[in-house]
GROMACS .gro file of C-alpha atoms in nm:
model
  347
    1UNK     CA    1  -4.367  -4.207  -1.311
    2UNK     CA    2  -4.286  -3.885  -1.183
    3UNK     CA    3  -4.423  -3.565  -1.346
    4UNK     CA    4  -4.257  -3.183  -1.248
    5UNK     CA    5  -4.438  -2.866  -1.178
    6UNK     CA    6  -4.158  -2.579  -1.229
    7UNK     CA    7  -4.347  -2.430  -0.925
    8UNK     CA    8  -4.138  -2.117  -0.871
    9UNK     CA    9  -4.259  -1.792  -0.643
   10UNK     CA   10  -4.351  -1.531  -0.946
   11UNK     CA   11  -4.561  -1.750  -1.079
   12UNK     CA   12  -4.764  -1.746  -0.741
   13UNK     CA   13  -4.917  -1.418  -0.583
   14UNK     CA   14  -5.193  -1.632  -0.438
   15UNK     CA   15  -5.211  -1.445  -0.104
   16UNK     CA   16  -5.254  -1.690   0.219
   17UNK     CA   17  -5.627  -1.654   0.248
   18UNK     CA   18  -5.952  -1.717  -0.018
   19UNK     CA   19  -5.810  -1.617  -0.325
   20UNK     CA   20  -6.036  -1.657  -0.644
   21UNK     CA   21  -5.842  -1.827  -0.938
   22UNK     CA   22  -5.992  -1.772  -1.273
   23UNK     CA   23  -6.349  -1.661  -1.262
   24UNK     CA   24  -6.539  -1.939  -1.082
   25UNK     CA   25  -6.219  -2.133  -0.883
   26UNK     CA   26  -6.147  -2.058  -0.465
   27UNK     CA   27  -5.799  -2.144  -0.341
   28UNK     CA   28  -5.831  -2.101   0.035
   29UNK     CA   29  -5.631  -2.175   0.333
   30UNK     CA   30  -5.674  -2.266   0.703
   31UNK     CA   31  -5.430  -2.291   0.953
   32UNK     CA   32  -5.255  -2.614   1.129
   33UNK     CA   33  -5.164  -2.670   1.457
   34UNK     CA   34  -5.007  -2.948   1.672
   35UNK     CA   35  -5.052  -3.142   1.939
   36UNK     CA   36  -4.878  -3.290   2.167
   37UNK     CA   37  -4.859  -3.564   2.420
   38UNK     CA   38  -4.645  -3.828   2.643
   39UNK     CA   39  -4.322  -3.650   2.613
   40UNK     CA   40  -4.351  -3.711   2.189
   41UNK     CA   41  -4.392  -3.351   1.928
   42UNK     CA   42  -4.603  -3.326   1.645
   43UNK     CA   43  -4.868  -3.592   1.704
   44UNK     CA   44  -5.136  -3.488   1.528
   45UNK     CA   45  -5.236  -3.148   1.301
   46UNK     CA   46  -5.560  -3.078   1.288
   47UNK     CA   47  -5.779  -2.725   1.230
   48UNK     CA   48  -6.112  -2.548   1.281
   49UNK     CA   49  -6.369  -2.692   1.024
   50UNK     CA   50  -6.751  -2.599   1.065
   51UNK     CA   51  -6.994  -2.871   1.052
   52UNK     CA   52  -7.274  -2.664   1.002
   53UNK     CA   53  -7.342  -2.438   1.254
   54UNK     CA   54  -7.063  -2.523   1.519
   55UNK     CA   55  -6.646  -2.508   1.405
   56UNK     CA   56  -6.469  -2.838   1.482
   57UNK     CA   57  -6.158  -2.889   1.540
   58UNK     CA   58  -6.055  -3.174   1.304
   59UNK     CA   59  -5.724  -3.357   1.283
   60UNK     CA   60  -5.678  -3.406   0.893
   61UNK     CA   61  -5.583  -3.746   0.747
   62UNK     CA   62  -5.487  -3.840   0.469
   63UNK     CA   63  -5.485  -4.168   0.581
   64UNK     CA   64  -5.891  -4.208   0.611
   65UNK     CA   65  -6.231  -4.130   0.384
   66UNK     CA   66  -6.476  -3.959   0.674
   67UNK     CA   67  -6.533  -3.607   0.834
   68UNK     CA   68  -6.680  -3.762   1.164
   69UNK     CA   69  -6.790  -3.543   1.518
   70UNK     CA   70  -6.890  -3.713   1.754
   71UNK     CA   71  -7.248  -3.727   1.814
   72UNK     CA   72  -7.464  -3.568   2.094
   73UNK     CA   73  -7.563  -3.901   2.213
   74UNK     CA   74  -7.164  -4.032   2.218
   75UNK     CA   75  -7.061  -4.151   2.627
   76UNK     CA   76  -6.822  -4.331   2.506
   77UNK     CA   77  -6.479  -4.263   2.699
   78UNK     CA   78  -6.335  -4.151   2.339
   79UNK     CA   79  -6.583  -3.815   2.359
   80UNK     CA   80  -6.452  -3.702   2.699
   81UNK     CA   81  -6.379  -3.278   2.656
   82UNK     CA   82  -6.476  -3.257   2.324
   83UNK     CA   83  -6.801  -3.129   2.184
   84UNK     CA   84  -7.057  -3.311   2.030
   85UNK     CA   85  -7.267  -3.292   1.760
   86UNK     CA   86  -7.609  -3.114   1.878
   87UNK     CA   87  -7.790  -2.994   1.529
   88UNK     CA   88  -8.086  -3.185   1.324
   89UNK     CA   89  -7.967  -3.391   1.002
   90UNK     CA   90  -8.092  -3.721   0.888
   91UNK     CA   91  -7.928  -4.064   1.011
   92UNK     CA   92  -7.829  -4.230   0.660
   93UNK     CA   93  -7.751  -4.513   0.731
   94UNK     CA   94  -7.479  -4.727   1.003
   95UNK     CA   95  -7.068  -4.636   0.968
   96UNK     CA   96  -6.732  -4.786   1.126
   97UNK     CA   97  -6.374  -4.746   1.044
   98UNK     CA   98  -6.107  -4.887   1.245
   99UNK     CA   99  -5.722  -4.726   1.244
  100UNK     CA  100  -5.433  -4.830   1.272
  101UNK     CA  101  -5.479  -4.709   1.646
  102UNK     CA  102  -5.860  -4.642   1.724
  103UNK     CA  103  -6.191  -4.720   1.625
  104UNK     CA  104  -6.522  -4.527   1.545
  105UNK     CA  105  -6.897  -4.598   1.543
  106UNK     CA  106  -7.183  -4.376   1.406
  107UNK     CA  107  -7.470  -4.308   1.132
  108UNK     CA  108  -7.386  -4.141   0.813
  109UNK     CA  109  -7.558  -3.783   0.797
  110UNK     CA  110  -7.563  -3.471   0.593
  111UNK     CA  111  -7.540  -3.107   0.586
  112UNK     CA  112  -7.301  -2.850   0.492
  113UNK     CA  113  -6.961  -2.822   0.622
  114UNK     CA  114  -6.688  -2.518   0.611
  115UNK     CA  115  -6.329  -2.538   0.551
  116UNK     CA  116  -6.098  -2.177   0.573
  117UNK     CA  117  -6.440  -1.965   0.387
  118UNK     CA  118  -6.514  -2.298   0.097
  119UNK     CA  119  -6.867  -2.442   0.168
  120UNK     CA  120  -6.931  -2.816   0.088
  121UNK     CA  121  -7.303  -2.827  -0.024
  122UNK     CA  122  -7.477  -3.158   0.163
  123UNK     CA  123  -7.176  -3.362   0.275
  124UNK     CA  124  -7.196  -3.648   0.394
  125UNK     CA  125  -7.027  -3.687   0.765
  126UNK     CA  126  -6.971  -3.933   1.031
  127UNK     CA  127  -7.198  -3.881   1.361
  128UNK     CA  128  -6.975  -4.089   1.609
  129UNK     CA  129  -7.185  -4.317   1.879
  130UNK     CA  130  -6.912  -4.443   1.998
  131UNK     CA  131  -6.549  -4.420   1.989
  132UNK     CA  132  -6.271  -4.529   2.125
  133UNK     CA  133  -6.027  -4.457   2.479
  134UNK     CA  134  -5.744  -4.359   2.198
  135UNK     CA  135  -5.940  -4.029   2.074
  136UNK     CA  136  -6.005  -3.920   2.496
  137UNK     CA  137  -5.662  -3.713   2.509
  138UNK     CA  138  -5.669  -3.584   2.190
  139UNK     CA  139  -5.679  -3.162   2.171
  140UNK     CA  140  -5.915  -3.228   1.853
  141UNK     CA  141  -6.233  -3.313   1.800
  142UNK     CA  142  -6.290  -3.555   1.511
  143UNK     CA  143  -6.112  -3.674   1.194
  144UNK     CA  144  -6.151  -3.449   0.884
  145UNK     CA  145  -6.082  -3.802   0.617
  146UNK     CA  146  -5.876  -3.625   0.308
  147UNK     CA  147  -5.887  -4.064   0.096
  148UNK     CA  148  -5.905  -4.019  -0.220
  149UNK     CA  149  -6.138  -4.327  -0.207
  150UNK     CA  150  -6.523  -4.324  -0.194
  151UNK     CA  151  -6.766  -4.596   0.018
  152UNK     CA  152  -6.905  -4.791  -0.240
  153UNK     CA  153  -7.253  -4.727  -0.120
  154UNK     CA  154  -7.212  -4.344   0.017
  155UNK     CA  155  -7.022  -4.258  -0.231
  156UNK     CA  156  -6.763  -3.969  -0.199
  157UNK     CA  157  -6.767  -3.854   0.197
  158UNK     CA  158  -6.410  -3.638   0.163
  159UNK     CA  159  -6.550  -3.285   0.128
  160UNK     CA  160  -6.198  -3.128  -0.059
  161UNK     CA  161  -6.356  -3.375  -0.320
  162UNK     CA  162  -6.685  -3.257  -0.318
  163UNK     CA  163  -6.547  -2.866  -0.349
  164UNK     CA  164  -6.392  -2.972  -0.658
  165UNK     CA  165  -6.709  -3.193  -0.780
  166UNK     CA  166  -6.895  -2.879  -0.714
  167UNK     CA  167  -6.647  -2.653  -0.951
  168UNK     CA  168  -6.585  -2.440  -0.606
  169UNK     CA  169  -6.196  -2.524  -0.617
  170UNK     CA  170  -5.926  -2.704  -0.830
  171UNK     CA  171  -5.951  -3.123  -0.688
  172UNK     CA  172  -5.618  -3.051  -0.475
  173UNK     CA  173  -5.493  -3.019  -0.160
  174UNK     CA  174  -5.156  -2.927  -0.021
  175UNK     CA  175  -5.019  -2.938   0.352
  176UNK     CA  176  -4.703  -2.829   0.531
  177UNK     CA  177  -4.645  -2.900   0.904
  178UNK     CA  178  -4.501  -2.753   1.139
  179UNK     CA  179  -4.254  -2.835   1.376
  180UNK     CA  180  -4.313  -2.742   1.756
  181UNK     CA  181  -4.032  -2.673   1.802
  182UNK     CA  182  -3.997  -2.380   1.544
  183UNK     CA  183  -4.063  -2.005   1.588
  184UNK     CA  184  -4.297  -1.843   1.349
  185UNK     CA  185  -4.404  -2.092   1.159
  186UNK     CA  186  -4.742  -2.206   1.087
  187UNK     CA  187  -4.849  -2.539   1.018
  188UNK     CA  188  -5.106  -2.483   0.649
  189UNK     CA  189  -5.361  -2.677   0.483
  190UNK     CA  190  -5.467  -2.477   0.141
  191UNK     CA  191  -5.720  -2.600  -0.108
  192UNK     CA  192  -5.719  -2.553  -0.442
  193UNK     CA  193  -5.381  -2.398  -0.462
  194UNK     CA  194  -4.974  -2.439  -0.371
  195UNK     CA  195  -4.815  -2.176  -0.072
  196UNK     CA  196  -4.477  -2.129  -0.253
  197UNK     CA  197  -4.339  -1.952   0.094
  198UNK     CA  198  -4.418  -2.309   0.249
  199UNK     CA  199  -4.176  -2.450   0.019
  200UNK     CA  200  -3.798  -2.490  -0.172
  201UNK     CA  201  -3.762  -2.581  -0.533
  202UNK     CA  202  -4.037  -2.772  -0.725
  203UNK     CA  203  -4.261  -3.021  -0.678
  204UNK     CA  204  -4.254  -3.334  -0.816
  205UNK     CA  205  -4.504  -3.537  -0.863
  206UNK     CA  206  -4.535  -3.929  -0.815
  207UNK     CA  207  -4.865  -4.116  -0.962
  208UNK     CA  208  -5.028  -4.316  -0.721
  209UNK     CA  209  -5.048  -4.701  -0.780
  210UNK     CA  210  -5.323  -4.849  -0.911
  211UNK     CA  211  -5.455  -4.984  -0.615
  212UNK     CA  212  -5.615  -4.613  -0.542
  213UNK     CA  213  -5.769  -4.641  -0.147
  214UNK     CA  214  -5.485  -4.465   0.014
  215UNK     CA  215  -5.193  -4.260  -0.111
  216UNK     CA  216  -4.955  -4.517  -0.201
  217UNK     CA  217  -4.692  -4.430  -0.427
  218UNK     CA  218  -4.365  -4.619  -0.490
  219UNK     CA  219  -4.043  -4.547  -0.261
  220UNK     CA  220  -3.728  -4.547  -0.506
  221UNK     CA  221  -3.492  -4.646  -0.255
  222UNK     CA  222  -3.394  -4.557   0.165
  223UNK     CA  223  -3.050  -4.399   0.247
  224UNK     CA  224  -2.954  -4.502   0.591
  225UNK     CA  225  -2.643  -4.362   0.786
  226UNK     CA  226  -2.498  -4.265   0.385
  227UNK     CA  227  -2.557  -4.629   0.311
  228UNK     CA  228  -2.870  -4.766   0.068
  229UNK     CA  229  -3.099  -4.974   0.314
  230UNK     CA  230  -3.447  -5.171   0.141
  231UNK     CA  231  -3.549  -5.061  -0.260
  232UNK     CA  232  -3.840  -5.089  -0.422
  233UNK     CA  233  -4.154  -5.030  -0.184
  234UNK     CA  234  -4.427  -4.875  -0.153
  235UNK     CA  235  -4.530  -4.571   0.083
  236UNK     CA  236  -4.890  -4.484   0.219
  237UNK     CA  237  -4.819  -4.141   0.222
  238UNK     CA  238  -5.019  -4.037   0.549
  239UNK     CA  239  -5.109  -3.722   0.706
  240UNK     CA  240  -5.313  -3.913   1.034
  241UNK     CA  241  -5.026  -4.164   1.133
  242UNK     CA  242  -4.720  -3.976   1.412
  243UNK     CA  243  -4.462  -4.208   1.302
  244UNK     CA  244  -4.302  -4.364   0.989
  245UNK     CA  245  -4.434  -4.786   0.997
  246UNK     CA  246  -4.205  -5.002   0.806
  247UNK     CA  247  -4.231  -5.402   0.831
  248UNK     CA  248  -4.059  -5.595   1.066
  249UNK     CA  249  -3.776  -5.686   0.848
  250UNK     CA  250  -3.728  -5.306   0.643
  251UNK     CA  251  -3.694  -5.185   1.002
  252UNK     CA  252  -3.460  -5.461   1.171
  253UNK     CA  253  -3.226  -5.366   0.849
  254UNK     CA  254  -3.250  -4.998   0.901
  255UNK     CA  255  -3.208  -5.042   1.270
  256UNK     CA  256  -2.880  -5.295   1.252
  257UNK     CA  257  -2.730  -4.951   1.115
  258UNK     CA  258  -2.771  -4.738   1.398
  259UNK     CA  259  -2.520  -4.908   1.687
  260UNK     CA  260  -2.694  -4.953   1.981
  261UNK     CA  261  -3.035  -5.019   1.851
  262UNK     CA  262  -3.244  -5.231   2.072
  263UNK     CA  263  -3.603  -5.359   2.017
  264UNK     CA  264  -3.948  -5.357   2.247
  265UNK     CA  265  -4.154  -5.650   2.023
  266UNK     CA  266  -4.490  -5.512   2.321
  267UNK     CA  267  -4.468  -5.180   2.139
  268UNK     CA  268  -4.258  -5.191   1.811
  269UNK     CA  269  -4.044  -4.929   1.938
  270UNK     CA  270  -3.639  -4.944   1.906
  271UNK     CA  271  -3.423  -4.736   2.124
  272UNK     CA  272  -3.189  -4.584   2.046
  273UNK     CA  273  -2.852  -4.372   2.151
  274UNK     CA  274  -2.976  -3.995   2.148
  275UNK     CA  275  -2.681  -3.879   1.993
  276UNK     CA  276  -2.671  -4.070   1.763
  277UNK     CA  277  -2.632  -3.969   1.375
  278UNK     CA  278  -2.938  -4.122   1.158
  279UNK     CA  279  -2.865  -3.898   0.832
  280UNK     CA  280  -3.187  -4.064   0.641
  281UNK     CA  281  -3.366  -4.037   0.332
  282UNK     CA  282  -3.648  -4.105   0.107
  283UNK     CA  283  -3.549  -4.150  -0.247
  284UNK     CA  284  -3.936  -4.086  -0.460
  285UNK     CA  285  -3.965  -4.094  -0.818
  286UNK     CA  286  -3.574  -4.045  -0.875
  287UNK     CA  287  -3.502  -3.750  -0.637
  288UNK     CA  288  -3.370  -3.733  -0.246
  289UNK     CA  289  -3.578  -3.642   0.016
  290UNK     CA  290  -3.409  -3.549   0.298
  291UNK     CA  291  -3.514  -3.570   0.683
  292UNK     CA  292  -3.363  -3.455   0.980
  293UNK     CA  293  -3.203  -3.655   1.214
  294UNK     CA  294  -3.407  -3.468   1.533
  295UNK     CA  295  -3.735  -3.552   1.358
  296UNK     CA  296  -3.605  -3.915   1.390
  297UNK     CA  297  -3.461  -3.896   1.710
  298UNK     CA  298  -3.748  -3.854   1.931
  299UNK     CA  299  -3.685  -3.800   2.324
  300UNK     CA  300  -3.833  -4.077   2.519
  301UNK     CA  301  -3.930  -4.146   2.962
  302UNK     CA  302  -3.562  -4.279   2.952
  303UNK     CA  303  -3.378  -4.232   2.650
  304UNK     CA  304  -3.487  -4.170   2.334
  305UNK     CA  305  -3.640  -4.402   2.044
  306UNK     CA  306  -3.680  -4.424   1.635
  307UNK     CA  307  -3.971  -4.240   1.491
  308UNK     CA  308  -3.918  -4.563   1.238
  309UNK     CA  309  -4.103  -4.852   1.385
  310UNK     CA  310  -4.179  -5.191   1.333
  311UNK     CA  311  -4.553  -5.249   1.253
  312UNK     CA  312  -4.851  -5.411   1.004
  313UNK     CA  313  -4.751  -5.505   0.679
  314UNK     CA  314  -5.071  -5.363   0.423
  315UNK     CA  315  -4.952  -5.609   0.189
  316UNK     CA  316  -4.764  -5.465  -0.140
  317UNK     CA  317  -4.801  -5.146   0.001
  318UNK     CA  318  -4.505  -5.191   0.240
  319UNK     CA  319  -4.466  -4.893   0.437
  320UNK     CA  320  -4.641  -4.539   0.593
  321UNK     CA  321  -4.476  -4.267   0.614
  322UNK     CA  322  -4.585  -4.079   0.832
  323UNK     CA  323  -4.531  -3.705   1.042
  324UNK     CA  324  -4.202  -3.797   1.098
  325UNK     CA  325  -4.084  -3.760   0.736
  326UNK     CA  326  -4.357  -3.537   0.583
  327UNK     CA  327  -4.242  -3.239   0.802
  328UNK     CA  328  -3.967  -3.245   0.640
  329UNK     CA  329  -4.155  -3.189   0.216
  330UNK     CA  330  -4.447  -3.002   0.132
  331UNK     CA  331  -4.725  -3.216  -0.015
  332UNK     CA  332  -4.965  -3.167  -0.247
  333UNK     CA  333  -5.243  -3.409  -0.298
  334UNK     CA  334  -5.371  -3.454  -0.668
  335UNK     CA  335  -5.747  -3.592  -0.663
  336UNK     CA  336  -5.765  -3.525  -1.053
  337UNK     CA  337  -5.471  -3.668  -1.210
  338UNK     CA  338  -5.381  -3.916  -0.885
  339UNK     CA  339  -5.069  -3.794  -0.745
  340UNK     CA  340  -4.886  -3.689  -0.492
  341UNK     CA  341  -4.595  -3.405  -0.546
  342UNK     CA  342  -4.343  -3.373  -0.294
  343UNK     CA  343  -4.116  -3.053  -0.271
  344UNK     CA  344  -3.825  -2.962   0.081
  345UNK     CA  345  -3.999  -2.808   0.324
  346UNK     CA  346  -3.935  -2.428   0.391
  347UNK     CA  347  -3.819  -2.652   0.744
   0.00000   0.00000   0.00000
C-alpha cells in the first residue's frame, strides 16, 4: 500500500544543517559527492563520516547493513590509497560481506561514529583486513550501510538506526543524488528530516515487502518507449548500485523495444544507439516516475550502453533499482514503519 505525505515547503522551514526538531530530536544534513570512472558518470555517492577521531569518506549504501573502514593492517589491493583506521578499539568477532561486485573480510569493532554533527554512541562497525581489488580505484574509503536489517548475532550495524534508538533523530534518512553535469546542485543525505528544496510535489510512501532484509518495494509497471512492459515485480532500492539490474528475461523484453540494441553476455550490458529515445518510467504505488534518457543512455568507449543491465535474480526480488533511477527521485528510507518514500527530484 502507499501512503501520501502532504509535504510542502510551507510545512518545513528547516535550515540545511542541524535543525532541532522538538526538544530532543535533531535533523542534520551532509553533503554527498559523486565518484566517476571509466567514462561513466555518477558511479557512487559518498560523504564524510567520523569514525572515532578519523574522518573517512564513505559510500552510502542502502543495500548493505554495515559501516566498515580499512584496518591498519590491511595490505590487500582494495585498501591501497585509502585512509586506514589507526585507533584503539575492541575486536568483537569476524565478519564478511559479499557485494554484487567486490567483497570485504574483517572484524567487528565498536566506537563512536559521527555524521553531520550527530554521534551514534558505541556503534559497531567493521575493520576490513581484506578488501577486493574492486575498491582500489574508488575515491571513497569504505561503506556506510543503510539497510534496515540487523545482524542476528551482532545486532544493529547501521548508525542511522542507532541514532534513532538513542533518541537523537527521527527514524528516517533522505537522499538526493545530484548529476555530475548539473551546476550548483549538491547531493545531500539528511538524517531525521526531509529537505523540501530537493523535490517537487509529494513524497509517497511504499511499504517494504514481508522480507525486511532489504528496502524492497513492489513495482506496478515499467514503461519503455511509451509501451507497458514487465509488471508486478519487486525491486530493491539500492543507492550502492550504479545501474538498474533486471532479470535476464525482463532485460531482454525491455531492450526488444529499442531498435539497434545488442546484448553482450560477458558483461550483462546492452549496447544501444546513442540517439535512441528510451523514455523509461517506473510505476510505484500507482504513481509514475520518469527517468531522463541521459541517465539511461550511457557513453561508452565505442558508443553507448544501456543503464538497464541483465543480472542476477534475487528470487522474488527481481530488480535492483540503483542510481540510474534514483537520480530522478528524492528518496526517503523510513525505519519506523519500514517504507520507502519517493518524490520527483528537482533535477
